[in-house]
Amino acid sequence: QRGVNGIIVCMSKPVQMDAQFATAKKAGIPIISIMSGTSPQTLFDVQVNEYAVGADAALYLLGMINYQGPILTERFEANVGTRIRGKILDVILGENTAVKVVGSHTMARTKSWRDDVRNGMQALILQNAGNFKAVWASFDGQAFIIDDLLKEQGLKKGDVFLVSIDGGAEAFRRIKDPDSMMTATVSIPFEEMGQKAVAAMKRIAVDGEEKNKVVAGPYLYLSANLVDASNVDDFIK
């Protein structure tokens, strides 16, 4: 309606905005999305490979316990990315049967999700006290709550390994903190995604380049980085 030359949406749901996006496409307005999935109405989505991200996190966690022993998991099924991460974890666990999931909680899609994670994981931690070596969380927000719960139980860094996915200043701070259980995260380059989307939009909407010369296919994939104590200083700004 405002006659813009391009649209960038981040962490959106193209399916829910299909009609609006179709109107924009008909008007010749290019749409680029970030961490949103693909749509017939958009040019492409800037994304990380969630399958690879899930594998990095799961394999790192299993490596920390030498591929054997009990673990806890915190999942979230209502988001595509976190659901994929959980499925990849299941595939890896299926091939490494010496690792056992002794307790698992699935976060509900609710405004009080933090309370949901706290209550669910607190029960599992108490039920399995002394009987788990590591905790896998589907995203860092869950891991921060779990980290606090583990500390409340008097655990120290190294007693239990806590691995998650997303990255960011708080995750890096906890990895470096000697009082935190946070062991590693797979850091998604959110800032770089924004930069790539804007640069691509300039080439397409301003410079007139064809989309296929900018990105081949429906995704522009960026690399995620596993961050632990060995390289966290490189990510702290």
Short mmCIF file of C-alpha atoms in Angstrom, two decimals:
data_model
loop_
_atom_site.label_atom_id
_atom_site.label_comp_id
_atom_site.label_asym_id
_atom_site.label_seq_id
_atom_site.Cartn_x
_atom_site.Cartn_y
_atom_site.Cartn_z
CA GLN A 1 0.00 0.00 0.00
CA ARG A 2 2.92 2.33 0.64
CA GLY A 3 4.52 1.52 -2.69
CA VAL A 4 7.72 0.09 -1.23
CA ASN A 5 10.39 -1.46 -3.46
CA GLY A 6 11.04 -4.49 -1.26
CA ILE A 7 9.95 -6.28 1.91
CA ILE A 8 12.09 -8.20 4.44
CA VAL A 9 10.35 -10.23 7.15
CA CYS A 10 12.10 -11.99 10.01
CA MET A 11 10.90 -15.05 11.97
CA SER A 12 7.51 -14.77 10.34
CA LYS A 13 4.98 -17.35 9.16
CA PRO A 14 4.55 -17.00 5.39
CA VAL A 15 1.61 -19.43 5.39
CA GLN A 16 -0.37 -17.08 7.64
CA MET A 17 0.45 -14.09 5.44
CA ASP A 18 -0.01 -15.81 2.09
CA ALA A 19 -2.71 -13.43 0.84
CA GLN A 20 -0.76 -10.30 1.74
CA PHE A 21 2.43 -11.73 0.25
CA ALA A 22 0.57 -12.72 -2.92
CA THR A 23 -0.66 -9.12 -3.27
CA ALA A 24 2.91 -7.85 -2.89
CA LYS A 25 4.22 -10.35 -5.43
CA LYS A 26 1.51 -9.34 -7.91
CA ALA A 27 2.60 -5.74 -7.46
CA GLY A 28 6.17 -6.73 -8.29
CA ILE A 29 7.51 -6.19 -4.76
CA PRO A 30 10.24 -8.72 -3.90
CA ILE A 31 9.98 -10.37 -0.47
CA ILE A 32 12.92 -11.92 1.36
CA SER A 33 12.36 -13.77 4.64
CA ILE A 34 14.69 -14.71 7.48
CA MET A 35 14.29 -17.86 9.60
CA SER A 36 10.73 -18.18 8.33
CA GLY A 37 10.62 -21.03 5.83
CA THR A 38 9.80 -20.76 2.16
CA SER A 39 6.70 -19.60 0.33
CA PRO A 40 5.67 -19.42 -3.33
CA GLN A 41 5.26 -15.68 -2.78
CA THR A 42 8.78 -14.99 -1.44
CA LEU A 43 12.13 -15.00 -3.23
CA PHE A 44 14.03 -17.01 -0.64
CA ASP A 45 14.60 -17.53 3.08
CA VAL A 46 17.87 -16.75 4.87
CA GLN A 47 18.38 -19.73 7.14
CA VAL A 48 20.73 -22.14 8.82
CA ASN A 49 20.53 -25.86 8.13
CA GLU A 50 18.58 -26.98 11.19
CA TYR A 51 19.43 -30.61 10.48
CA ALA A 52 23.14 -29.83 10.67
CA VAL A 53 22.64 -27.59 13.71
CA GLY A 54 20.77 -30.37 15.51
CA ALA A 55 23.49 -32.88 14.67
CA ASP A 56 26.26 -30.59 15.95
CA ALA A 57 24.54 -30.09 19.29
CA ALA A 58 23.56 -33.72 19.81
CA LEU A 59 26.93 -35.18 18.83
CA TYR A 60 28.76 -32.71 21.04
CA LEU A 61 26.58 -33.62 24.01
CA LEU A 62 27.06 -37.36 23.45
CA GLY A 63 30.78 -36.84 23.10
CA MET A 64 30.94 -35.12 26.49
CA ILE A 65 29.54 -38.27 28.15
CA ASN A 66 31.57 -40.67 25.99
CA TYR A 67 28.43 -41.88 24.22
CA GLN A 68 27.00 -43.63 27.26
CA GLY A 69 24.80 -42.85 30.22
CA PRO A 70 21.49 -41.18 31.13
CA ILE A 71 20.37 -37.76 29.90
CA LEU A 72 17.39 -35.40 30.23
CA THR A 73 15.83 -33.51 27.33
CA GLU A 74 13.72 -30.37 27.02
CA ARG A 75 11.82 -30.13 23.74
CA PHE A 76 9.52 -27.77 21.82
CA GLU A 77 7.38 -29.27 19.07
CA ALA A 78 5.44 -26.19 17.94
CA ASN A 79 8.39 -24.60 16.13
CA VAL A 80 9.79 -26.17 12.96
CA GLY A 81 13.44 -25.51 13.84
CA THR A 82 13.30 -26.86 17.38
CA ARG A 83 11.23 -29.83 16.22
CA ILE A 84 13.86 -30.73 13.60
CA ARG A 85 16.59 -30.47 16.25
CA GLY A 86 14.70 -32.93 18.42
CA LYS A 87 14.17 -35.36 15.56
CA ILE A 88 17.87 -35.31 14.71
CA LEU A 89 18.65 -35.97 18.38
CA ASP A 90 16.33 -39.00 18.21
CA VAL A 91 18.08 -40.32 15.10
CA ILE A 92 21.48 -40.01 16.79
CA LEU A 93 20.20 -41.63 19.98
CA GLY A 94 18.82 -44.48 17.86
CA GLU A 95 22.36 -45.21 16.66
CA ASN A 96 23.92 -44.81 20.12
CA THR A 97 21.83 -47.02 22.37
CA ALA A 98 24.20 -46.79 25.36
CA VAL A 99 22.75 -43.29 25.91
CA LYS A 100 19.35 -43.37 27.59
CA VAL A 101 16.79 -40.58 27.93
CA VAL A 102 15.61 -41.03 31.51
CA GLY A 103 13.35 -37.98 31.48
CA SER A 104 11.93 -35.61 28.88
CA HIS A 105 9.69 -32.54 29.07
CA THR A 106 8.00 -30.86 26.11
CA MET A 107 7.38 -27.15 26.43
CA ALA A 108 3.83 -26.02 25.74
CA ARG A 109 3.15 -23.08 23.45
CA THR A 110 2.05 -20.61 26.05
CA LYS A 111 2.80 -17.08 27.21
CA SER A 112 4.06 -18.59 30.47
CA TRP A 113 6.49 -20.94 28.73
CA ARG A 114 9.25 -20.08 31.19
CA ASP A 115 7.14 -21.30 34.09
CA ASP A 116 6.23 -24.39 32.06
CA VAL A 117 9.91 -25.24 31.48
CA ARG A 118 10.83 -24.50 35.08
CA ASN A 119 8.05 -26.66 36.52
CA GLY A 120 8.55 -29.53 34.08
CA MET A 121 12.32 -29.69 34.34
CA GLN A 122 12.39 -29.12 38.08
CA ALA A 123 10.30 -32.25 38.52
CA LEU A 124 12.57 -34.27 36.22
CA ILE A 125 15.75 -33.03 37.91
CA LEU A 126 14.42 -33.99 41.33
CA GLN A 127 13.11 -37.36 40.15
CA ASN A 128 16.44 -38.23 38.53
CA ALA A 129 18.82 -36.60 41.00
CA GLY A 130 22.25 -38.16 40.58
CA ASN A 131 21.01 -40.25 37.66
CA PHE A 132 21.74 -38.07 34.63
CA LYS A 133 24.98 -36.92 33.07
CA ALA A 134 23.76 -34.29 30.64
CA VAL A 135 20.79 -32.17 29.56
CA TRP A 136 19.82 -31.35 25.97
CA ALA A 137 17.62 -28.30 25.35
CA SER A 138 16.06 -27.37 22.03
CA PHE A 139 16.91 -23.67 22.39
CA ASP A 140 18.95 -21.48 24.70
CA GLY A 141 16.02 -19.81 26.46
CA GLN A 142 15.11 -23.21 27.88
CA ALA A 143 18.73 -23.89 28.77
CA PHE A 144 19.02 -20.72 30.86
CA ILE A 145 16.11 -21.85 33.04
CA ILE A 146 17.56 -25.35 33.34
CA ASP A 147 20.97 -23.91 34.20
CA ASP A 148 19.45 -21.96 37.09
CA LEU A 149 17.60 -25.06 38.31
CA LEU A 150 20.78 -27.14 38.28
CA LYS A 151 22.62 -24.48 40.25
CA GLU A 152 19.77 -24.40 42.77
CA GLN A 153 20.41 -28.11 43.32
CA GLY A 154 24.01 -27.37 44.23
CA LEU A 155 25.56 -28.75 41.06
CA LYS A 156 28.86 -27.35 39.83
CA LYS A 157 30.23 -26.89 36.34
CA GLY A 158 31.25 -30.27 34.99
CA ASP A 159 28.87 -32.25 37.21
CA VAL A 160 26.33 -32.18 34.39
CA PHE A 161 26.76 -31.08 30.78
CA LEU A 162 24.16 -28.68 29.37
CA VAL A 163 24.04 -28.19 25.60
CA SER A 164 21.62 -26.08 23.56
CA ILE A 165 21.22 -24.07 20.38
CA ASP A 166 20.88 -20.40 19.35
CA GLY A 167 23.84 -18.42 20.73
CA GLY A 168 24.03 -14.83 21.84
CA ALA A 169 25.56 -12.79 24.63
CA GLU A 170 23.78 -14.53 27.53
CA ALA A 171 24.68 -18.01 26.28
CA PHE A 172 28.32 -17.01 25.85
CA ARG A 173 28.40 -15.41 29.29
CA ARG A 174 27.10 -18.60 30.89
CA ILE A 175 29.54 -20.81 29.00
CA LYS A 176 32.38 -18.72 30.37
CA ASP A 177 30.89 -18.45 33.88
CA PRO A 178 32.60 -20.97 36.23
CA ASP A 179 29.35 -21.27 38.23
CA SER A 180 27.17 -22.11 35.22
CA MET A 181 26.29 -25.57 33.91
CA MET A 182 26.07 -24.24 30.35
CA THR A 183 28.62 -26.24 28.38
CA ALA A 184 28.03 -25.37 24.74
CA THR A 185 25.64 -23.84 22.25
CA VAL A 186 25.41 -23.94 18.48
CA SER A 187 25.41 -20.23 17.64
CA ILE A 188 23.12 -19.09 14.84
CA PRO A 189 24.44 -15.93 13.10
CA PHE A 190 21.29 -13.80 13.43
CA GLU A 191 23.06 -10.48 12.78
CA GLU A 192 24.73 -11.85 9.66
CA MET A 193 21.35 -13.07 8.42
CA GLY A 194 20.04 -9.53 8.54
CA GLN A 195 23.09 -8.23 6.73
CA LYS A 196 22.81 -10.89 4.00
CA ALA A 197 19.10 -10.19 3.52
CA VAL A 198 19.65 -6.44 3.13
CA ALA A 199 22.60 -6.95 0.77
CA ALA A 200 20.58 -9.38 -1.35
CA MET A 201 17.61 -7.01 -1.44
CA LYS A 202 19.85 -4.20 -2.67
CA ARG A 203 21.16 -6.36 -5.50
CA ILE A 204 17.65 -7.41 -6.53
CA ALA A 205 15.43 -4.38 -5.82
CA VAL A 206 17.97 -1.59 -6.41
CA ASP A 207 20.56 -2.98 -8.79
CA GLY A 208 18.08 -5.07 -10.79
CA GLU A 209 19.89 -8.41 -10.60
CA GLU A 210 17.96 -11.61 -11.20
CA LYS A 211 17.16 -13.58 -8.05
CA ASN A 212 18.85 -16.73 -9.39
CA LYS A 213 22.11 -14.84 -9.74
CA VAL A 214 21.94 -13.88 -6.06
CA VAL A 215 20.65 -17.12 -4.53
CA ALA A 216 20.20 -20.52 -6.14
CA GLY A 217 17.09 -22.19 -4.78
CA PRO A 218 14.65 -21.27 -1.99
CA TYR A 219 17.23 -20.94 0.78
CA LEU A 220 20.34 -18.88 1.46
CA TYR A 221 22.12 -21.01 4.04
CA LEU A 222 24.59 -19.55 6.53
CA SER A 223 26.90 -21.52 8.79
CA ALA A 224 26.30 -21.95 12.52
CA ASN A 225 29.19 -22.33 14.97
CA LEU A 226 29.51 -24.62 17.97
CA VAL A 227 30.69 -22.50 20.90
CA ASP A 228 32.18 -23.94 24.09
CA ALA A 229 34.92 -22.99 26.56
CA SER A 230 37.57 -23.51 23.91
CA ASN A 231 36.39 -20.69 21.63
CA VAL A 232 33.83 -18.64 23.56
CA ASP A 233 36.22 -15.69 23.87
CA ASP A 234 36.09 -15.33 20.10
CA PHE A 235 32.34 -14.67 20.30
CA ILE A 236 32.24 -12.34 23.28
CA LYS A 237 32.33 -8.73 22.10
#
